[in-house]
Every structure is written in C-alpha cells, then in structure tokens.
Coordinates of C-alpha atoms and ligand atoms in Angstrom, one line a residue:
M1289 CA 24.1 38.1 3.8
P1290 CA 24.0 34.5 4.9
T1291 CA 25.2 32.0 2.2
L1292 CA 22.7 29.4 1.0
K1293 CA 24.0 26.0 1.9
P1294 CA 23.0 22.8 0.1
Q1295 CA 20.8 20.3 2.0
P1296 CA 23.2 18.0 3.9
L1297 CA 23.1 14.4 3.0
A1298 CA 25.3 13.0 5.7
G1299 CA 24.8 9.3 6.3
T1300 CA 22.8 8.6 3.2
P1301 CA 22.9 5.0 2.2
L1302 CA 22.0 6.1 -1.4
N1303 CA 24.7 7.7 -3.4
F1304 CA 23.2 10.5 -5.4
A1305 CA 25.4 11.6 -8.2
A1306 CA 27.4 14.9 -7.8
D1307 CA 25.7 18.0 -9.0
S1308 CA 26.4 18.6 -12.6
G1309 CA 25.7 22.4 -12.3
F1310 CA 22.0 22.7 -12.1
Y1311 CA 21.8 23.0 -8.3
A1312 CA 24.9 25.2 -8.2
E1313 CA 23.3 27.5 -10.7
C1314 CA 20.0 27.6 -8.7
R1315 CA 21.9 28.5 -5.6
R1316 CA 24.0 31.1 -7.3
R1317 CA 21.0 32.9 -8.9
V1318 CA 18.9 32.7 -5.7
Q1319 CA 21.8 34.0 -3.6
A1320 CA 22.3 36.8 -6.1
F1321 CA 18.6 37.7 -5.7
F1322 CA 18.9 38.1 -2.0
D1323 CA 22.2 40.0 -2.3
E1324 CA 20.8 42.3 -5.0
H1325 CA 17.7 43.2 -3.0
G1326 CA 19.6 43.4 0.3
I1327 CA 17.1 41.1 2.1
S1328 CA 17.6 38.2 4.4
P1329 CA 16.4 34.7 3.3
H1330 CA 14.8 34.4 6.8
A1331 CA 11.6 35.9 8.2
T1332 CA 10.4 39.3 7.2
L1333 CA 8.3 41.8 9.1
G1334 CA 5.3 40.3 7.4
M1335 CA 6.3 36.8 8.6
Y1336 CA 6.5 38.1 12.2
L1337 CA 3.1 39.6 12.0
K1338 CA 1.7 36.4 10.4
T1339 CA 3.2 34.4 13.3
A1340 CA 1.6 36.7 15.9
A1341 CA -1.7 36.6 14.0
I1342 CA -1.9 32.8 13.8
L1343 CA -0.7 32.2 17.4
G1344 CA -3.2 34.8 18.6
W1345 CA -5.9 33.1 16.5
F1346 CA -5.2 29.8 18.1
A1347 CA -5.1 31.2 21.7
A1348 CA -8.3 33.2 21.2
S1349 CA -10.1 30.2 19.7
Y1350 CA -9.1 28.0 22.6
V1351 CA -10.0 30.4 25.4
L1352 CA -13.4 31.1 23.7
L1353 CA -14.0 27.4 23.2
V1354 CA -13.2 26.3 26.7
F1355 CA -14.4 29.2 28.8
V1356 CA -17.0 31.2 26.8
A1357 CA -18.9 28.9 24.4
A1358 CA -22.5 28.6 25.7
N1359 CA -24.0 26.1 23.3
W1360 CA -23.1 23.3 20.9
W1361 CA -23.0 25.4 17.7
Q1362 CA -20.7 28.0 19.2
G1363 CA -18.5 25.1 20.3
V1364 CA -18.4 23.6 16.8
L1365 CA -17.6 26.9 15.2
L1366 CA -14.8 27.7 17.7
S1367 CA -13.5 24.1 17.3
L1368 CA -13.3 24.6 13.6
S1369 CA -11.6 28.0 14.1
M1370 CA -9.0 26.4 16.4
A1371 CA -8.4 23.5 14.0
L1372 CA -7.7 26.0 11.2
A1373 CA -5.3 27.9 13.4
M1374 CA -3.6 24.7 14.5
A1375 CA -3.1 23.7 10.8
G1376 CA -1.8 27.2 10.2
I1377 CA 0.8 26.8 12.9
G1378 CA 1.8 23.4 11.3
F1379 CA 2.0 24.8 7.8
G1380 CA 3.5 28.2 8.4
I1381 CA 5.4 28.5 11.7
Q1382 CA 6.8 25.2 13.1
H1383 CA 7.7 23.9 9.6
D1384 CA 10.0 26.9 8.8
A1385 CA 11.4 27.0 12.4
N1386 CA 12.2 23.3 12.5
H1387 CA 14.1 23.6 9.2
G1388 CA 16.1 26.5 10.6
A1389 CA 14.5 28.8 8.0
Y1390 CA 12.6 31.1 10.2
S1391 CA 15.6 33.0 11.7
R1392 CA 19.4 33.1 11.6
F1393 CA 19.2 32.7 15.4
K1394 CA 19.1 29.1 16.5
I1395 CA 17.2 29.9 19.7
V1396 CA 14.4 31.6 17.7
N1397 CA 14.1 28.6 15.5
R1398 CA 14.1 26.3 18.5
L1399 CA 11.5 28.2 20.4
L1400 CA 9.1 28.5 17.4
G1401 CA 9.9 24.9 16.4
M1402 CA 8.5 23.9 19.8
T1403 CA 5.1 25.1 18.8
L1404 CA 4.8 21.6 17.3
D1405 CA 5.4 20.2 20.8
V1406 CA 2.7 22.4 22.1
L1407 CA 0.3 20.9 19.5
G1408 CA 1.2 17.4 20.7
G1409 CA 3.8 16.4 18.1
S1410 CA 7.5 16.0 19.0
S1411 CA 9.7 18.4 17.1
Y1412 CA 12.6 16.1 17.9
V1413 CA 11.1 13.1 16.1
W1414 CA 9.8 15.5 13.4
H1415 CA 13.5 16.4 12.6
W1416 CA 14.3 12.8 11.8
K1417 CA 11.0 12.0 10.2
H1418 CA 10.6 15.1 8.0
N1419 CA 14.0 16.9 7.7
V1420 CA 16.0 13.8 7.2
S1421 CA 13.8 10.9 6.1
H1422 CA 11.4 12.8 3.9
H1423 CA 13.6 15.7 2.6
T1424 CA 16.5 13.5 1.7
Y1425 CA 14.6 10.7 0.1
P1426 CA 11.2 12.0 -1.2
N1427 CA 9.1 9.3 -2.9
L1428 CA 11.7 6.6 -2.3
N1429 CA 9.7 3.7 -1.0
G1430 CA 11.2 2.3 2.2
A1431 CA 13.2 5.5 2.9
D1432 CA 10.6 8.3 2.8
D1433 CA 8.5 7.8 6.0
D1434 CA 5.7 10.0 4.6
L1435 CA 4.9 7.2 2.1
D1436 CA 4.1 4.7 4.8
I1437 CA 0.4 4.6 5.6
R1438 CA 0.3 0.8 5.5
P1439 CA -2.0 -1.1 5.7
W1440 CA -4.7 1.4 5.0
G1441 CA -3.3 2.9 1.8
R1442 CA -0.9 2.2 -1.1
L1443 CA 0.9 5.4 -2.1
A1444 CA 3.9 4.1 -4.1
P1445 CA 4.4 1.5 -6.8
G1446 CA 6.8 -0.5 -4.7
Q1447 CA 4.3 -1.1 -1.9
R1448 CA 2.3 -4.3 -1.5
R1449 CA -1.2 -4.0 -2.8
M1450 CA -4.2 -5.3 -0.7
F1451 CA -7.6 -6.0 -2.2
F1452 CA -9.3 -3.1 -0.3
H1453 CA -6.8 -0.6 -1.8
R1454 CA -9.1 -0.8 -4.9
L1455 CA -11.4 1.7 -3.1
Q1456 CA -8.7 3.8 -1.4
Q1457 CA -9.4 6.9 -3.6
Y1458 CA -12.8 7.0 -1.7
Y1459 CA -12.0 6.0 1.8
L1460 CA -8.6 7.5 2.5
W1461 CA -9.8 11.1 2.7
P1462 CA -11.8 10.6 5.9
L1463 CA -9.0 8.3 7.2
Y1464 CA -6.6 11.2 6.9
G1465 CA -8.5 12.5 9.9
F1466 CA -6.8 9.9 12.1
L1467 CA -3.4 11.3 11.4
L1468 CA -3.3 13.6 14.5
P1469 CA -4.6 11.1 17.1
K1470 CA -2.3 8.5 15.7
W1471 CA 0.6 11.0 16.0
H1472 CA -0.5 12.0 19.5
F1473 CA -1.0 8.5 20.9
V1474 CA 1.0 6.1 18.7
D1475 CA 3.6 7.3 16.2
D1476 CA 5.9 9.4 18.4
A1477 CA 5.9 6.8 21.1
L1478 CA 6.6 4.0 18.6
N1479 CA 9.4 5.9 16.9
L1480 CA 11.0 6.7 20.2
T1481 CA 10.7 3.2 21.5
Q1482 CA 12.2 1.7 18.3
A1483 CA 14.6 4.6 17.8
K1484 CA 13.8 4.2 14.1
V1485 CA 12.0 6.3 11.4
G1486 CA 11.7 5.5 7.7
G1487 CA 13.7 2.3 8.3
R1488 CA 16.7 4.2 9.7
G1489 CA 17.9 4.5 13.2
F1490 CA 18.1 7.8 15.1
P1491 CA 19.6 8.7 18.5
R1492 CA 17.1 8.8 21.3
P1493 CA 16.8 12.3 22.9
R1494 CA 18.8 12.9 26.1
G1495 CA 19.2 15.7 28.6
L1496 CA 17.6 19.0 27.5
R1497 CA 16.0 17.5 24.3
L1498 CA 14.3 14.8 26.4
A1499 CA 13.1 17.3 28.9
E1500 CA 11.7 19.4 26.0
L1501 CA 9.9 16.4 24.6
L1502 CA 8.4 15.3 27.8
G1503 CA 7.5 18.9 28.8
G1504 CA 5.8 19.4 25.4
K1505 CA 3.7 16.2 25.8
A1506 CA 2.7 17.2 29.3
L1507 CA 1.8 20.7 28.2
F1508 CA -0.3 19.3 25.3
F1509 CA -2.2 16.8 27.4
G1510 CA -2.7 19.5 30.0
W1511 CA -4.4 22.1 27.6
A1512 CA -6.1 19.6 25.4
F1513 CA -7.6 17.3 28.0
F1514 CA -6.9 18.1 31.6
L1515 CA -7.9 21.8 31.8
P1516 CA -11.1 21.4 29.7
M1517 CA -12.2 18.4 31.8
L1518 CA -12.2 20.7 34.9
F1519 CA -15.0 22.7 33.3
H1520 CA -16.8 20.3 31.0
P1521 CA -17.9 16.6 31.0
W1522 CA -15.1 14.3 29.8
W1523 CA -17.1 12.9 26.9
Q1524 CA -17.7 16.4 25.5
V1525 CA -13.9 17.1 25.7
L1526 CA -13.1 13.9 23.9
L1527 CA -15.8 14.6 21.3
F1528 CA -14.4 18.1 20.6
Y1529 CA -10.8 16.7 20.6
A1530 CA -11.8 14.1 18.0
G1531 CA -13.6 16.7 15.7
T1532 CA -10.8 19.2 15.9
A1533 CA -8.0 16.6 15.4
A1534 CA -9.9 15.1 12.4
F1535 CA -10.1 18.5 10.7
V1536 CA -6.4 19.3 11.3
G1537 CA -5.4 15.8 10.2
I1538 CA -7.3 16.0 7.0
S1539 CA -6.0 19.4 6.2
L1540 CA -2.3 18.5 6.9
S1541 CA -2.5 15.2 5.1
I1542 CA -4.1 16.6 1.9
V1543 CA -1.7 19.6 1.7
F1544 CA 1.4 17.4 2.1
Q1545 CA 0.1 14.7 -0.3
L1546 CA -0.5 17.2 -3.1
A1547 CA 3.2 17.9 -3.3
H1548 CA 4.3 14.3 -3.9
C1549 CA 1.5 11.8 -4.2
V1550 CA 0.2 13.0 -7.5
E1551 CA 0.5 11.7 -11.1
N1552 CA 3.2 14.1 -12.2
A1553 CA 5.6 13.1 -9.4
E1554 CA 8.1 10.3 -10.0
F1555 CA 8.4 7.3 -7.7
P1556 CA 11.7 5.8 -8.8
H1557 CA 13.0 2.5 -7.4
P1558 CA 15.9 3.3 -5.0
A1559 CA 18.2 1.1 -7.1
L1560 CA 17.7 3.5 -10.0
I1561 CA 19.2 6.4 -8.1
E1562 CA 22.7 5.0 -8.4
R1563 CA 22.2 3.1 -11.7
E1564 CA 21.1 6.3 -13.5
N1565 CA 23.4 8.6 -11.7
R1566 CA 20.6 10.7 -10.3
Q1567 CA 21.5 14.0 -8.8
W1568 CA 19.9 14.9 -5.5
A1569 CA 18.5 18.2 -6.7
V1570 CA 17.1 16.7 -9.9
H1571 CA 15.5 13.9 -7.8
Q1572 CA 13.8 16.6 -5.7
L1573 CA 12.5 18.2 -8.9
N1574 CA 11.2 15.0 -10.3
T1575 CA 9.4 13.9 -7.1
T1576 CA 7.8 17.2 -6.2
V1577 CA 4.9 19.2 -7.6
N1578 CA 3.8 22.8 -6.8
F1579 CA 0.2 23.9 -7.0
A1580 CA -1.9 27.1 -7.1
R1581 CA 1.2 29.4 -7.2
R1582 CA -0.9 32.4 -8.2
N1583 CA -3.2 32.1 -5.2
P1584 CA -1.9 34.6 -2.6
I1585 CA -4.4 33.7 0.1
L1586 CA -3.7 30.0 -0.1
T1587 CA 0.1 30.8 -0.3
W1588 CA -0.3 32.9 2.9
Y1589 CA -2.2 30.2 4.8
L1590 CA -0.3 27.2 3.6
G1591 CA 3.0 28.6 4.6
G1592 CA 4.3 28.2 1.0
L1593 CA 3.6 24.5 1.0
N1594 CA 2.2 25.0 -2.5
F1595 CA 5.8 25.9 -3.5
Q1596 CA 7.3 22.6 -2.4
I1597 CA 9.9 22.5 -5.3
E1598 CA 11.5 25.6 -3.8
H1599 CA 11.1 24.3 -0.3
H1600 CA 12.8 21.0 -1.2
L1601 CA 15.7 22.8 -3.0
F1602 CA 16.0 25.5 -0.3
P1603 CA 14.5 24.2 3.0
R1604 CA 16.4 26.9 4.9
I1605 CA 14.8 29.8 3.1
C1606 CA 11.7 31.2 4.9
H1607 CA 8.6 30.4 2.9
V1608 CA 7.6 34.1 2.4
H1609 CA 10.3 34.3 -0.3
Y1610 CA 9.2 31.2 -2.3
P1611 CA 7.0 33.0 -4.9
R1612 CA 10.0 35.1 -6.1
V1613 CA 12.4 32.2 -5.7
S1614 CA 10.1 30.0 -7.8
R1615 CA 10.5 32.3 -10.9
I1616 CA 14.3 31.8 -10.7
V1617 CA 14.1 28.1 -10.2
E1618 CA 11.6 27.7 -13.1
E1619 CA 13.9 29.7 -15.4
V1620 CA 17.0 27.6 -14.4
C1621 CA 14.9 24.4 -15.1
A1622 CA 14.0 25.7 -18.5
Q1623 CA 17.7 26.5 -19.3
W1624 CA 18.7 23.0 -18.2
G1625 CA 15.9 21.2 -19.9
L1626 CA 14.4 20.0 -16.7
R1627 CA 10.7 19.8 -16.1
Y1628 CA 9.1 22.0 -13.5
N1629 CA 5.9 20.4 -12.2
S1630 CA 3.1 22.6 -11.1
H1631 CA -0.7 22.4 -11.0
A1632 CA -2.5 25.6 -11.8
S1633 CA -5.1 25.2 -9.0
V1634 CA -5.6 23.4 -5.8
F1635 CA -8.6 21.6 -7.5
S1636 CA -6.4 20.1 -10.3
A1637 CA -3.8 19.0 -7.6
I1638 CA -6.6 17.3 -5.5
S1639 CA -8.0 15.6 -8.7
S1640 CA -4.5 14.4 -9.5
H1641 CA -4.1 12.9 -6.0
W1642 CA -7.4 11.2 -6.4
R1643 CA -6.3 9.7 -9.7
W1644 CA -3.0 8.6 -8.2
L1645 CA -4.7 6.8 -5.4
R1646 CA -7.0 5.1 -7.9
R1647 CA -4.0 4.0 -10.0
M1648 CA -2.1 2.6 -7.0
G1649 CA -5.2 0.7 -5.8
R1650 CA -5.8 -1.1 -9.1
P1651 CA -4.7 -4.7 -9.6
P1652 CA -1.1 -5.0 -10.9
A1653 CA -2.1 -5.8 -14.5
R1654 CA -3.7 -2.4 -14.8
S1655 CA -1.4 -0.4 -12.6
T1656 CA 1.3 1.7 -14.1
P1657 CA 4.7 0.0 -14.5
T1658 CA 7.4 1.3 -12.2
S1659 CA 10.2 1.3 -14.8
A1660 CA 12.4 4.3 -14.8
A1661 CA 11.6 5.1 -18.4
Q1662 CA 7.9 5.4 -17.7
Q1663 CA 8.2 7.1 -14.3
A1664 CA 10.7 9.6 -15.5
S1665 CA 8.9 10.6 -18.7
P1666 CA 7.7 14.1 -18.6
R1667 CA 4.0 14.5 -18.1
Q1668 CA 1.9 17.7 -18.3
C1669 CA -0.1 18.7 -15.4
P1670 CA -3.8 18.8 -16.3
Ligands
LIG528 ZN1 9.9 20.5 4.9

C-alpha cells in the first residue's frame, strides 16, 4: 500500500510552523483506512469507467456538433453538452492526474494530465499555478494566484478596492465566462513570457515539456478552430467557441470559488502565518470550505471538488475516496478542537460567495477588518 506523503512545501518563503500532531493523526488514520480495506488511494474501477464516460461524452458532443448538427438549436444543445463534458474533464480527470492522484504510475498521470492541454490550457503552467501557488498558499493574498482577478474583482481583504467593486456581486458571475478565453489567449502566454505565477518565478519548460506544451496548443487550436472552419463559416465557429467557453468558464470559476471565496474561509495576512505559528495543515482547514457533501450526483460530476478540505490535505488521493476520507478528517478535527467548514448545499455555498463578494466590494469603513482575531474566529455555515 503506498504511504501517504505530506504536501511538499519546498521553497516556500513563508515558514509554516511544524505540525503539532493534527496532520500526522489525519495521515495515520487515513492510511489505516486504506490499509484496513486493502484499497489503493488511487483510481478505482469506477473512476476508470467515469474517465471513459466523460471523455466519450466530450468526443461524441464534438463530432455531433461539427459534423451532424443541422440547425441552430441542435448546435446550441450540443455546444452545451460539450461544455458540460469539458468542465467534467477539468473537474474530475485532469485535476487528479496533474496532482499525481489518479494513478501510482507517473506515465498514466502524465497522459491524463495532458487532457488539460487538449482543452487549451497548459498542464505545465497549471502545475505551478495550481499545485504550487494555490495549494501551498490558499487565500494568502499575493501568493495564491487564484485570488488575483484584478482589476475586475476584489476577492481578499488585502486587495485594493476600486469604486466599481461595489457592484461585483452582480457583475462578476457573467465575467467568470471570460476565464477560458483569457486562459487560452492571454494567461498561459503571459505566465510563460514572464516565467512567473502568483508573484513567484518558475522554470520555463524545455525539451519534452516544451514540445508537449506547444503540441497541446496546436492540437487545441486545430480541433477548436481550424477543423470546424473547414466545414462552417468562421463567424459561426467563433460564436460557438464563445458560448461554449463562457459556459465552461462560469462552471469552473464558481466551483473553485465556493471552496475558498466564501464567508467561512479565512484570509489571513501572510505576516500572521509566522507570527501566530500557523501550521500548514491548519491553514488549509481554515481557508477551505466543503459543500453539498451528501449529494452523490454533484460529487460524481464535480470530481470531489465539493470536498476541498480533503483535497487540500490529501491532494494525492484520488477524489473517489474523499467522501469516506472526509468522515475521518471531520472526526480528527473534532478531537483537536478545529473547525471543519462545510455548507450543507450548493445553494448555501453560492449564497455565501455572493455575500463575500458584496462584503469585499463595500467601502473600507463597512468592510470586515482583516485582523487575525476576526478572521480566525469560528463562524457557522448558514
Ligand atoms: Zn487541486
């Protein structure tokens, strides 16, 4: 049985305090669970079937959309179907694979991780952006790249407020639809040009990794634009790209925002991490919120992203195990007197994100202070 390793923190400029036993106990109990049941922490048969189903769903939607759809409403329905499949690949396949959680074999993780490249994102940049920047420093302004949607939105207390943020709880939802085109045409190129993400440098890809990145981009632009334009007018292809990308962007953004940009999550000032001797695992707990844990359909489709506490503590465990792992983590939290944040439904999580955006958009006098005492105080999820 593979041993569960803690998340590496090599090169962190922030010194999290050493684990006082909470994380070790979580790891011990979770390891015991896998040993006791004789199961691997990686993909199960159900996960392989799910992978085949989602990839097949995507391929079928694309072929029907490009080669079979005979009128506009068939095109719209198939475009929607393809968008749902693309988001499903993002949630449930590439995410596990790029964390090394899908399989114990590196090559399997690598190949499935490249599904992100097929969808137009770079799995190389994603590693630095998501696995390193976001997973090591969640909700630390300036270090967690996911918090940076400037100038359009203010997600964290430490960020500069602009007058129009006052209305961000209304206008950000449709703006989330620009995530994918921005990713396809701007973000990866900018990150690679600057060799920087979340304020930290990263090595530019070379050799095979560079070839994979360029090959992935060529493949994406080939299937998304070049091939369809051989059969349809260019403006129709662009219109369907815009619609599909908007739907995927809104879905991905909302699901990832619900885990961290909600009222129950903490946004500590980076200086507090060292001053208050924060432990890395406790920081993950304080900054992450689960939702709709009892909804099996949502859990299936979201690739366990409604169990982000478990994902942040155990990013190398395949998401199909999170529901059972969550019971263990919740028990250990109770024993150690640590709060375990969870919204009962997706609706309460979305409402909380809306209220958080409203709070961050208000003028300073009415916004919540960012002191550690206030931010760290336990709050009940509505
Ligand atoms: Zn992750």
